[in-house]
Coordinates of N, CA and C and ligand atoms in Angstrom, one line a residue:
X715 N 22.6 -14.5 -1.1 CA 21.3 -14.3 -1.9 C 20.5 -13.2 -1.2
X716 N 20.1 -12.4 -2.1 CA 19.1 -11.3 -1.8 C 17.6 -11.4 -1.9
X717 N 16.5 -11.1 -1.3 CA 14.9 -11.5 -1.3 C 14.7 -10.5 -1.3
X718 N 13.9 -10.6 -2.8 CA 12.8 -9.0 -2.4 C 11.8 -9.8 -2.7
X719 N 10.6 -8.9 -1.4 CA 9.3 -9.1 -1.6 C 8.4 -8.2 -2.3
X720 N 7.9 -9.0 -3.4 CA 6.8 -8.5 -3.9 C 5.4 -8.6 -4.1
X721 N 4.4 -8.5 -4.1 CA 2.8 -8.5 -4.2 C 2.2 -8.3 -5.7
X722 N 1.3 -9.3 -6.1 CA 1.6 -9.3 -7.5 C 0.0 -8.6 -7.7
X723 N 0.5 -7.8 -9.1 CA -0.7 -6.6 -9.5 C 0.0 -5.4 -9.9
X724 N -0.5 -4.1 -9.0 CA 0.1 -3.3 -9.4 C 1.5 -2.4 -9.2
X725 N 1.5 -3.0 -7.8 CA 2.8 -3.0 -7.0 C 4.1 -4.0 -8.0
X726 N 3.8 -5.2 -8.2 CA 4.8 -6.2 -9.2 C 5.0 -5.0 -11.1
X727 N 3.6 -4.9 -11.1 CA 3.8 -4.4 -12.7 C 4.9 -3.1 -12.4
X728 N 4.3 -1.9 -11.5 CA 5.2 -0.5 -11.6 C 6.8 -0.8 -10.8
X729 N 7.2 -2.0 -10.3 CA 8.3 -1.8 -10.2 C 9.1 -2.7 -11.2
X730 N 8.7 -3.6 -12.0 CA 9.4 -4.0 -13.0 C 10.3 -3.0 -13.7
X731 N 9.8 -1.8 -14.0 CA 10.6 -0.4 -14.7 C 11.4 -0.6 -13.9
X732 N 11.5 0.1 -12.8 CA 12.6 0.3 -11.3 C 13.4 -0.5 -12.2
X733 N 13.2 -2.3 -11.6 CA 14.4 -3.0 -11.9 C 14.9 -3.3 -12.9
X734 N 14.2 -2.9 -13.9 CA 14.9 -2.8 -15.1 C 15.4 -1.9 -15.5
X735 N 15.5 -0.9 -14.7 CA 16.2 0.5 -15.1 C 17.8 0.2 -14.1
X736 N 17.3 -1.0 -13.1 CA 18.2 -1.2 -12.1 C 19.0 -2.0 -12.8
X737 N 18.9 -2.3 -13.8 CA 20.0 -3.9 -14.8 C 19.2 -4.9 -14.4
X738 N 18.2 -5.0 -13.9 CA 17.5 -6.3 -13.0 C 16.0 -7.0 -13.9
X739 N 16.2 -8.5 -14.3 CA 14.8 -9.0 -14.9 C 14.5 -9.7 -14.6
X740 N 13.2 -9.6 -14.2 CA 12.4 -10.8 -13.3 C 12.4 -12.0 -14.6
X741 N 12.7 -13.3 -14.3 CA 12.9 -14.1 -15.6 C 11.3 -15.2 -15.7
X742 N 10.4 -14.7 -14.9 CA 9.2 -15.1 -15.0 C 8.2 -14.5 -14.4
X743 N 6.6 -14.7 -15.2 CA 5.5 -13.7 -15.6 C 4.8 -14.6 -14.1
X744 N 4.1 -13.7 -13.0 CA 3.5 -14.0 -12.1 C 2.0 -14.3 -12.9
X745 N 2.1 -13.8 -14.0 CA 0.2 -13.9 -14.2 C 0.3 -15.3 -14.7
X746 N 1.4 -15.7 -15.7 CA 1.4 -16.7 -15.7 C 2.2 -18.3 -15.2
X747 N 3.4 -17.6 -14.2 CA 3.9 -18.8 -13.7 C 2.6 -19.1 -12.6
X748 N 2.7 -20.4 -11.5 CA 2.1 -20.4 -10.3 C 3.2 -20.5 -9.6
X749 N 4.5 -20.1 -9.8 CA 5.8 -20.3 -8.8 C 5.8 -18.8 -7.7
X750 N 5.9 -19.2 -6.6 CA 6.3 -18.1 -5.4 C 7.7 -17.3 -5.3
X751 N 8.5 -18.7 -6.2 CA 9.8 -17.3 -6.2 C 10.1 -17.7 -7.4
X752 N 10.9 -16.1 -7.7 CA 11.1 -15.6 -9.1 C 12.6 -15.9 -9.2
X753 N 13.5 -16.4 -10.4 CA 14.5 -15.8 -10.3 C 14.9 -14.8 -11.0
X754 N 16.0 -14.1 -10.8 CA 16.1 -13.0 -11.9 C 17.4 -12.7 -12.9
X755 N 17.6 -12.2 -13.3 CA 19.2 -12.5 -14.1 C 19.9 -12.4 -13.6
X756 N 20.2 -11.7 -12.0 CA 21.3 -12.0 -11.1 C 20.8 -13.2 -9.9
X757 N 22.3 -13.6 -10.7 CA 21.9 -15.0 -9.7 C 22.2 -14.8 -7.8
X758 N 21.9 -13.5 -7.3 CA 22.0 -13.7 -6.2 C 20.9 -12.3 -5.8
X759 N 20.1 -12.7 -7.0 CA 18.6 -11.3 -6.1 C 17.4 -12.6 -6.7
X760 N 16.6 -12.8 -5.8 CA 15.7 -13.5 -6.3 C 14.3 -12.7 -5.9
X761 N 13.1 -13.1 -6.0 CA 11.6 -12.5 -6.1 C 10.5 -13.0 -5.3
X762 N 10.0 -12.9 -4.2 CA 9.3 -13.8 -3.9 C 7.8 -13.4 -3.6
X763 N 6.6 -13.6 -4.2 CA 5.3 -13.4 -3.8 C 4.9 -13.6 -2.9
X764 N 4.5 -12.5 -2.1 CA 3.7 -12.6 -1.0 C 2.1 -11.6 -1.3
X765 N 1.5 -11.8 -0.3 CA 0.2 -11.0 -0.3 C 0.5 -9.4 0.3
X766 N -0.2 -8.3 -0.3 CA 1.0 -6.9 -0.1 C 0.4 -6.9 1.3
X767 N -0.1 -6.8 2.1 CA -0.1 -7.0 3.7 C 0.7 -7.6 4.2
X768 N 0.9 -8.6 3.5 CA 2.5 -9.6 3.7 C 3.8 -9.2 3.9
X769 N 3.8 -8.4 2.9 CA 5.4 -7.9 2.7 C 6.1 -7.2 4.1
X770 N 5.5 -6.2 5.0 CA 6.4 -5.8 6.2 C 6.6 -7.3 6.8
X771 N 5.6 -8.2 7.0 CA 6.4 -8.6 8.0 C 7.2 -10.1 7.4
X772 N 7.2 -10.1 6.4 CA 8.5 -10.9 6.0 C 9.5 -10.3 5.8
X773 N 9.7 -8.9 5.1 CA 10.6 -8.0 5.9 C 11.0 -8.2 7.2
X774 N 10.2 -7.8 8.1 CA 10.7 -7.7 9.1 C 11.3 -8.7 9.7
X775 N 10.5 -10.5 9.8 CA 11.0 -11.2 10.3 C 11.9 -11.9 9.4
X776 N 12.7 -11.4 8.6 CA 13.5 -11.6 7.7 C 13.2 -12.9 6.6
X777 N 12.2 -13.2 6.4 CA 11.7 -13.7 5.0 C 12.1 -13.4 4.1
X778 N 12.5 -11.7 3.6 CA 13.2 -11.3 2.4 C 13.8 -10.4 3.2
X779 N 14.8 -9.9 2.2 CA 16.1 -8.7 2.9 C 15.3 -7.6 2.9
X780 N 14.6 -7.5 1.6 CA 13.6 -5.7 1.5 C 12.3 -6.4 0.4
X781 N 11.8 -5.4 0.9 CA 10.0 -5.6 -0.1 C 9.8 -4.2 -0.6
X782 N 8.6 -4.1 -1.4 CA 8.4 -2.9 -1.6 C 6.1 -2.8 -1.2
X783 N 5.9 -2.3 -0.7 CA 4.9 -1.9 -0.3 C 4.1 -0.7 -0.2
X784 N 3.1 -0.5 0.1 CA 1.9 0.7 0.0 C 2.6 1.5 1.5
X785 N 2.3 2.4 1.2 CA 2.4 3.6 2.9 C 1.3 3.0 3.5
X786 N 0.3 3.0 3.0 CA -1.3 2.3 3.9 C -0.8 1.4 4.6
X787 N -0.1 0.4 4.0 CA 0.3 -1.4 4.2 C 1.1 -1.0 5.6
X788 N 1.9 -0.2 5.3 CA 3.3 0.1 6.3 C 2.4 0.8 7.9
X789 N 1.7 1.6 7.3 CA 0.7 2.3 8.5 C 0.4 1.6 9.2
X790 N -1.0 0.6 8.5 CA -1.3 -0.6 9.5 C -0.6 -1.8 10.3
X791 N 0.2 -1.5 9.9 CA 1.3 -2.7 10.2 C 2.3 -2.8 11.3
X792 N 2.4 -1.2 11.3 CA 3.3 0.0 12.5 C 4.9 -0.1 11.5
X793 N 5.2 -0.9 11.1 CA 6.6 0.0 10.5 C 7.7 -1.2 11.2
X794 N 7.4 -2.0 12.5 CA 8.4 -1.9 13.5 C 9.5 -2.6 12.7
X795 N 10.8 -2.3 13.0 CA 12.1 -3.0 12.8 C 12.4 -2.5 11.2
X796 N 11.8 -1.8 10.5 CA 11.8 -1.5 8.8 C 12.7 -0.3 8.9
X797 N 13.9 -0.5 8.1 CA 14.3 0.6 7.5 C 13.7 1.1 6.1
X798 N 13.3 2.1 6.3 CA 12.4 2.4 4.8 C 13.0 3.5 3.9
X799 N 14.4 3.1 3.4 CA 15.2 4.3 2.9 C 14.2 5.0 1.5
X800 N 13.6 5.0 0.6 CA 12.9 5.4 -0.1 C 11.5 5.5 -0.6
X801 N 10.8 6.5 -0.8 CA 9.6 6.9 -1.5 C 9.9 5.9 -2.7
X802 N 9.0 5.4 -3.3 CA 9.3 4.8 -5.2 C 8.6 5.5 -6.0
X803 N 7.6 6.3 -5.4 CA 6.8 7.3 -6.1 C 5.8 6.2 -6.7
X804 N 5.6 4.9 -6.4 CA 4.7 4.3 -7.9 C 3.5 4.2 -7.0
X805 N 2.6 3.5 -8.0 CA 1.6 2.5 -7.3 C 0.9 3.8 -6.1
X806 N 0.9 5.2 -7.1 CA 0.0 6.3 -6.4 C -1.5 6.2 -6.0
X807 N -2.2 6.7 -5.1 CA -3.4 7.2 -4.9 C -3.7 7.7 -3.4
X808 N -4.7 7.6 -3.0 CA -5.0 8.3 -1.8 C -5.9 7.6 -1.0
X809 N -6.0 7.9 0.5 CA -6.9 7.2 1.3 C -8.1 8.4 1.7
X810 N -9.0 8.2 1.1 CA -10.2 8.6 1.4 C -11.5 8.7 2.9
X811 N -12.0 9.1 3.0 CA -13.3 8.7 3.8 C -14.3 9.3 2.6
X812 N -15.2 8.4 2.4 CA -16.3 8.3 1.2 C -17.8 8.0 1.9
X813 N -18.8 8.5 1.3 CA -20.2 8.3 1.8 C -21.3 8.3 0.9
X814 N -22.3 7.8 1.3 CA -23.3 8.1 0.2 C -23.7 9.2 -0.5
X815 N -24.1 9.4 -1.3 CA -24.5 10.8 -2.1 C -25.8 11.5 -1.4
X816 N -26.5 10.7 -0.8 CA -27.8 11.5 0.0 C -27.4 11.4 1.5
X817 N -25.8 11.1 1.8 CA -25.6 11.5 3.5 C -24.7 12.5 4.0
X818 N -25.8 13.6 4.8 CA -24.4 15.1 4.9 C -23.6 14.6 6.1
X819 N -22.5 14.6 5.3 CA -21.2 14.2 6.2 C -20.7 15.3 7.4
X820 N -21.1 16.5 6.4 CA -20.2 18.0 7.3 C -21.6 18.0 7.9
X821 N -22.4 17.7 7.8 CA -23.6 18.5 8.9 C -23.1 17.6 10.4
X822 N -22.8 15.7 10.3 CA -22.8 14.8 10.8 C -21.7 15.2 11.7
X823 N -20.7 15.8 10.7 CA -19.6 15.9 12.0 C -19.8 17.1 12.7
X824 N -19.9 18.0 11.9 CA -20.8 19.2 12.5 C -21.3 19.6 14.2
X825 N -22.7 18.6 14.0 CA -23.3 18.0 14.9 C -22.8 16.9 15.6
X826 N -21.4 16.6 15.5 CA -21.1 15.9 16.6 C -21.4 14.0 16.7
X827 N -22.0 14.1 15.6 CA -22.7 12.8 15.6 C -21.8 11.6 15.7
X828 N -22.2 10.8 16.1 CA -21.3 9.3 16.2 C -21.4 8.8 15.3
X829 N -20.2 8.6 14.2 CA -20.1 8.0 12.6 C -20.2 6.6 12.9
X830 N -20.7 5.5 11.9 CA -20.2 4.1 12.1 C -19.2 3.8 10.6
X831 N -18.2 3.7 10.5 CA -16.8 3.7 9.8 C -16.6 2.0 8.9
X832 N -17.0 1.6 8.1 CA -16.3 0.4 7.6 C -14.7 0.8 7.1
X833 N -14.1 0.0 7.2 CA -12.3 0.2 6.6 C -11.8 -0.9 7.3
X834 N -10.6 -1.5 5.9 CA -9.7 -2.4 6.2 C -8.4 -1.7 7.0
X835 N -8.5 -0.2 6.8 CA -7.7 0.6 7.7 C -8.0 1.2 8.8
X836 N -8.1 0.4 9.3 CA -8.2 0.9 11.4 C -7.9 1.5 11.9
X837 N -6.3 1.7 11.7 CA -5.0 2.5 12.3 C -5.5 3.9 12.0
X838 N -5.2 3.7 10.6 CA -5.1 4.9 9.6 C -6.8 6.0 10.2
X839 N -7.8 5.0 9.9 CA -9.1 5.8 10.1 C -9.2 6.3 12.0
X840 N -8.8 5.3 12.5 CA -8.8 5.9 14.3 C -8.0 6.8 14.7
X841 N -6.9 6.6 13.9 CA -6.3 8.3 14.0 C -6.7 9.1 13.7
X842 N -7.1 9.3 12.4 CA -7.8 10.5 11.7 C -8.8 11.0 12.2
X843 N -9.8 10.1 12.3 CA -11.1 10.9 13.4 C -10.7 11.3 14.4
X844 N -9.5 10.8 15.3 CA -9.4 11.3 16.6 C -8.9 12.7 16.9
X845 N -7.9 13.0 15.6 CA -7.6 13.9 15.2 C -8.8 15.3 15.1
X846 N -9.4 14.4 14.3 CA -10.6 15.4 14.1 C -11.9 15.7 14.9
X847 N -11.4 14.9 16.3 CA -12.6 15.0 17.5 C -13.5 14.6 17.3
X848 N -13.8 13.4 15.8 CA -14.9 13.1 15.8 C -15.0 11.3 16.0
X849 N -16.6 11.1 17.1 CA -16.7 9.4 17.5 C -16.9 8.8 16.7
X850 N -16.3 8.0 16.5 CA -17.1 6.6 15.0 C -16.6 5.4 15.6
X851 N -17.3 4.7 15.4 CA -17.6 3.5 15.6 C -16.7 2.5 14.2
X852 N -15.8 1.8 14.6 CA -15.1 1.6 13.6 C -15.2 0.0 13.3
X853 N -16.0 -0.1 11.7 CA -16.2 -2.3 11.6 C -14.6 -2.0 11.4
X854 N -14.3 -3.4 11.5 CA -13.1 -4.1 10.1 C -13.6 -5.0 8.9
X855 N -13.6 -4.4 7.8 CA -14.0 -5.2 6.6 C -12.5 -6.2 6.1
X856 N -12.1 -6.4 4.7 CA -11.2 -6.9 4.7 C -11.6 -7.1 2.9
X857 N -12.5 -6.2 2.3 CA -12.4 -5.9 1.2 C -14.1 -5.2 0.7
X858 N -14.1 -5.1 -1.2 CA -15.6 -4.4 -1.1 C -16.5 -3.1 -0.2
X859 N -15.4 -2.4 0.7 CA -15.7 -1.7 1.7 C -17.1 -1.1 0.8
X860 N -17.0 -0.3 -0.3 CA -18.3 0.4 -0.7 C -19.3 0.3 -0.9
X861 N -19.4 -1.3 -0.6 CA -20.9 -1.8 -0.3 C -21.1 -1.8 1.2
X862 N -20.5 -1.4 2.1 CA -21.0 -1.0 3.3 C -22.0 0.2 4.0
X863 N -21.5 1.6 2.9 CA -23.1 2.2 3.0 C -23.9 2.1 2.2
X864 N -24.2 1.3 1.2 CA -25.0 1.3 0.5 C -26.4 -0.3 1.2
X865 N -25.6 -0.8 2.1 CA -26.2 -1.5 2.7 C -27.1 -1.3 4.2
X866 N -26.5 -0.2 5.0 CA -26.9 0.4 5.9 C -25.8 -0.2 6.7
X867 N -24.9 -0.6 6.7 CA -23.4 -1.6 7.5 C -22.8 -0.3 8.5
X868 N -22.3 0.9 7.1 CA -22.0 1.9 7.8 C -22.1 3.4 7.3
X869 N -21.8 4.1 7.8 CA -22.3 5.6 7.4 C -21.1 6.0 6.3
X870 N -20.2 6.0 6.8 CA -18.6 6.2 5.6 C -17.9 4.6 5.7
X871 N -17.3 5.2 4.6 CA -15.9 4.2 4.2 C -15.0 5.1 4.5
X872 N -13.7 4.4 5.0 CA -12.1 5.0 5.0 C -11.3 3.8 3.7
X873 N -11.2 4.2 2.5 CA -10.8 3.5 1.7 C -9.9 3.7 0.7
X874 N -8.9 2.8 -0.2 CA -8.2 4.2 -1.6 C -8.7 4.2 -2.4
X875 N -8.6 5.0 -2.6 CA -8.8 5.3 -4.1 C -8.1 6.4 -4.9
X876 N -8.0 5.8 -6.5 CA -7.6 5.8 -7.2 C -7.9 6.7 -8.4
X877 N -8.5 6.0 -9.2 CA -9.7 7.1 -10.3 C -10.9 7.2 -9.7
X878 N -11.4 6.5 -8.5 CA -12.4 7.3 -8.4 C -13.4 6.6 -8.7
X879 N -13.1 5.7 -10.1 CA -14.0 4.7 -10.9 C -15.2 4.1 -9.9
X880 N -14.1 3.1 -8.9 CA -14.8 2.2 -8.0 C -16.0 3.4 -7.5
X881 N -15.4 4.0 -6.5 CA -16.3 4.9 -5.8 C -17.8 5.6 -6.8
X882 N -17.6 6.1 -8.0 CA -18.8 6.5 -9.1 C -19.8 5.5 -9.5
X883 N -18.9 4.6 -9.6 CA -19.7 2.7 -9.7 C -20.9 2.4 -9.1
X884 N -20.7 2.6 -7.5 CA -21.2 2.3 -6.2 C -22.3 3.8 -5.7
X885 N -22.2 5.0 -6.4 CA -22.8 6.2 -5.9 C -22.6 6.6 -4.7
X886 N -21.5 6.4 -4.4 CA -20.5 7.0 -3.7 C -19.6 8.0 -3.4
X887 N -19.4 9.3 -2.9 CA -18.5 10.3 -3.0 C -17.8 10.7 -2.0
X888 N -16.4 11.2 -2.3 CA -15.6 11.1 -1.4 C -15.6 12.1 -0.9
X889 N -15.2 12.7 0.2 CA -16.0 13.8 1.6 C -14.6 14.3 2.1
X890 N -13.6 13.4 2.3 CA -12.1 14.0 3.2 C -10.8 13.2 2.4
X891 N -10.2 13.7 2.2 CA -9.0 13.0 1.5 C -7.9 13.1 2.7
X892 N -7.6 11.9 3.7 CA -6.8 11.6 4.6 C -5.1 11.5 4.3
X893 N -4.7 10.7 3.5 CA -3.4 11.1 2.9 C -3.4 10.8 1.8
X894 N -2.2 11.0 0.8 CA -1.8 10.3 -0.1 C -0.7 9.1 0.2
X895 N -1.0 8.2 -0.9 CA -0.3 6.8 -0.8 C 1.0 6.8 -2.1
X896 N 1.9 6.5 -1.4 CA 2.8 5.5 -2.7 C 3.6 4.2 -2.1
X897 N 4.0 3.7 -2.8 CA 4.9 2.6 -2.5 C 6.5 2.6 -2.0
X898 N 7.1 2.2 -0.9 CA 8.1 2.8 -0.2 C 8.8 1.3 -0.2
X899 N 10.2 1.4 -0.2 CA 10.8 0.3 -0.7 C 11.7 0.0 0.8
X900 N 11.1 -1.1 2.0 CA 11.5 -1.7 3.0 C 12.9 -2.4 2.7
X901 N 13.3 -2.5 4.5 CA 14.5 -3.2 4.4 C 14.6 -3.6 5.9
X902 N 15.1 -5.2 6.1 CA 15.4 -5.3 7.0 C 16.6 -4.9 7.7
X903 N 16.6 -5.1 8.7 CA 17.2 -3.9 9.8 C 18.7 -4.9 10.4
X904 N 18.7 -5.7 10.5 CA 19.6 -6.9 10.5 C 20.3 -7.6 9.2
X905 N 19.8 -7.6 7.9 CA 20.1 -8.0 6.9 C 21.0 -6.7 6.2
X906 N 20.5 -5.5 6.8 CA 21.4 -4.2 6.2 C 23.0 -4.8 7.0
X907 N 22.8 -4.8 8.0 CA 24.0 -5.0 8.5 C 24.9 -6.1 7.9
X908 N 24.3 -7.5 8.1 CA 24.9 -8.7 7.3 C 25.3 -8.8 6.0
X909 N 24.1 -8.3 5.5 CA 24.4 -8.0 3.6 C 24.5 -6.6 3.3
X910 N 25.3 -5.8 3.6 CA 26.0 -5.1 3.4 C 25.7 -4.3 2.3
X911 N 26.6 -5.1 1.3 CA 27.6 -4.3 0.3 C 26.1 -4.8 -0.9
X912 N 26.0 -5.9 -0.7 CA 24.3 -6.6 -1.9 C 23.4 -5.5 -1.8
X913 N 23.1 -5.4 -0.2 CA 21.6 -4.7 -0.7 C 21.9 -3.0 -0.3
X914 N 23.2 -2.4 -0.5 CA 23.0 -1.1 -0.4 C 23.2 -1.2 -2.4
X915 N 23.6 -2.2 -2.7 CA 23.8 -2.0 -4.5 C 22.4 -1.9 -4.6
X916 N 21.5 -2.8 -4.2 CA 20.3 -2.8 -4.7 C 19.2 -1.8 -4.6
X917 N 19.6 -1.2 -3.0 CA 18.8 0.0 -2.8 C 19.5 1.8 -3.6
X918 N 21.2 0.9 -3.9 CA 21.2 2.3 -4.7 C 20.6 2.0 -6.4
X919 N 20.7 1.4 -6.5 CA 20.1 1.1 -8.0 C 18.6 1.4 -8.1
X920 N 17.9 1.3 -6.8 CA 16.6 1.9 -7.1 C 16.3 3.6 -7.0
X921 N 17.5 3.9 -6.3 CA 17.7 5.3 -6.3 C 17.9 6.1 -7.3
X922 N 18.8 5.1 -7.9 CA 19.2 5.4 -9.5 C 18.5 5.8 -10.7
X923 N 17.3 4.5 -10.6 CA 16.5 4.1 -11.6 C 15.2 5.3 -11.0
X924 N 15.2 5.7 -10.0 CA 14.2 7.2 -9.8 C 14.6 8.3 -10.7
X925 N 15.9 8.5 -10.2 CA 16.6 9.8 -10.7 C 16.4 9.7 -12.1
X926 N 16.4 8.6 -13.0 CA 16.6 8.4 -14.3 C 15.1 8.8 -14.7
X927 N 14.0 8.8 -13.9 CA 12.4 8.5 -14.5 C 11.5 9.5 -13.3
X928 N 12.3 10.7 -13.1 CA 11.5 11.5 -11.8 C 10.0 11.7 -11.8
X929 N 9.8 11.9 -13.4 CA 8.4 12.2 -13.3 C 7.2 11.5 -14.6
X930 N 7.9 10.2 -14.3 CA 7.2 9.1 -15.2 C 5.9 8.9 -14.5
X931 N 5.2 9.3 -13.8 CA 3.7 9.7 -12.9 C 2.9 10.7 -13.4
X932 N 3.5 11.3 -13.7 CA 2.7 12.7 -13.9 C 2.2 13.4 -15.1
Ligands
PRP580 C1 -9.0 -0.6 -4.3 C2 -9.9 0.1 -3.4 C3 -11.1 0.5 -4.2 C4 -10.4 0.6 -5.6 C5 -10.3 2.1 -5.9 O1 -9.3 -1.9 -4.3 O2 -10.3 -0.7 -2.3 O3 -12.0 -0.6 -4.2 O4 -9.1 0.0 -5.5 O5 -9.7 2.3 -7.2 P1 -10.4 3.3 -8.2 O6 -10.5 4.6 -7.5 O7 -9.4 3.4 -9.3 O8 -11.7 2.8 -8.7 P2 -8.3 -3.0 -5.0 O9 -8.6 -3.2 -6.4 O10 -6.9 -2.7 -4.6 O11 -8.8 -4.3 -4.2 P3 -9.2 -4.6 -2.7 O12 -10.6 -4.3 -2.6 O13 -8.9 -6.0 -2.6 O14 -8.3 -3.7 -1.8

């Protein structure tokens, strides 16, 4: 039996294509089952929901054979023991640092100033400033980050975004674009070895199902 982990939203909706370009159907709707695992029309790949912060390390500690997850997710997480043979291209956007509309960012870093940073991404943001020689003071939030400067919490957000929507919502504008994100299809590192012959079919089938749809994104 094969486990993939998935996170249900937008990561579950954009690889349904994949696997059904892969011969693969999830045989039940996460919005509407409350079941955790899926089966699918091969009776030896099955589905299982986890929360997408979840997915490396059920990966890793072999919960499922492979997940598929955000680069963000993978960042924060460190990666360790993950073979990550492919980009999926889906489930695009970018990690930002965002600030209020009446606060100069370039004067602040400019001048050297000590930022105070809300983000659920720590990793991602403590590198970046460090990179950029600049001190910030870094909360950990764990969602809603954009109501952090609009409260006085913190000076920027390190956050994704997407259209942009959320951020224009809130009177918010984004200042530095840190990377771009997509979703990168894990594998355990021990289960490659044991299961073999299953899950290189399954990671070639998603290689496949790319090639077939290169630029269904754009
Ligand atoms: C993300 C992110 C922003 C929003 C950006 O939140 O934290 O709030 O999406 O998207 P936009 O640019 O298209 O408006 P998500 O909905 O993933 O939920 P989260 O707050 O739980 O991370």
């Amino acid at each position: 039996m094969i486990t993939l982990a998935l996170s249900k939203g937008r990561i579950f909706d954009e690889t349904l294509p994949l696997l059904r370009a892969a011969g693969i159907e999830v045989l039940e709707d996460p919005e509407t089952s409350r079941k955790l695992i899926l089966a699918t029309n091969k009776a030896d790949l099955r589905v299982v929901l986890v929360r997408a912060t979840d997915v490396p390390t059920y990966v890793e500690y072999g919960g499922a054979d492979l997940g598929i997850t955000g680069r963000d997710t993978l960042i924060e997480h460190g990666g360790q023991g993950l073979y990550q043979p492919l980009d999926l291209d889906i489930a695009r956007c970018r990690i930002s640092v965002a600030v209020r509309k009446d606060f100069d960012y370039a004067s602040a870093v400019r001048q050297g100033s000590r930022l105070r940073v809300a983000t659920k991404y720590v990793a991602i943001a403590r590198d970046f400033f460090a990179t950029k020689g600049v001190h910030v003071d870094l909360i950990k939030l764990y969602g809603s980050m954009e109501l952090a400067p609009l409260t006085g919490l913190a000076d920027a957000i390190v956050d994704l975004v997407s259209t942009g929507n959320t951020l224009k919502a809130n009177d918010l504008v984004e200042v530095e674009t840190i990377m771009d994100i997509s979703a990168r299809l894990v594998v355990n590192q021990a289960a490659l070895k044991l299961k073999q012959a299953a899950l290189r079919q399954t990671i070639d089938g998603f290689a496949a199902a790319l090639r077939q749809a290169p630029d269904r994104n754009s």
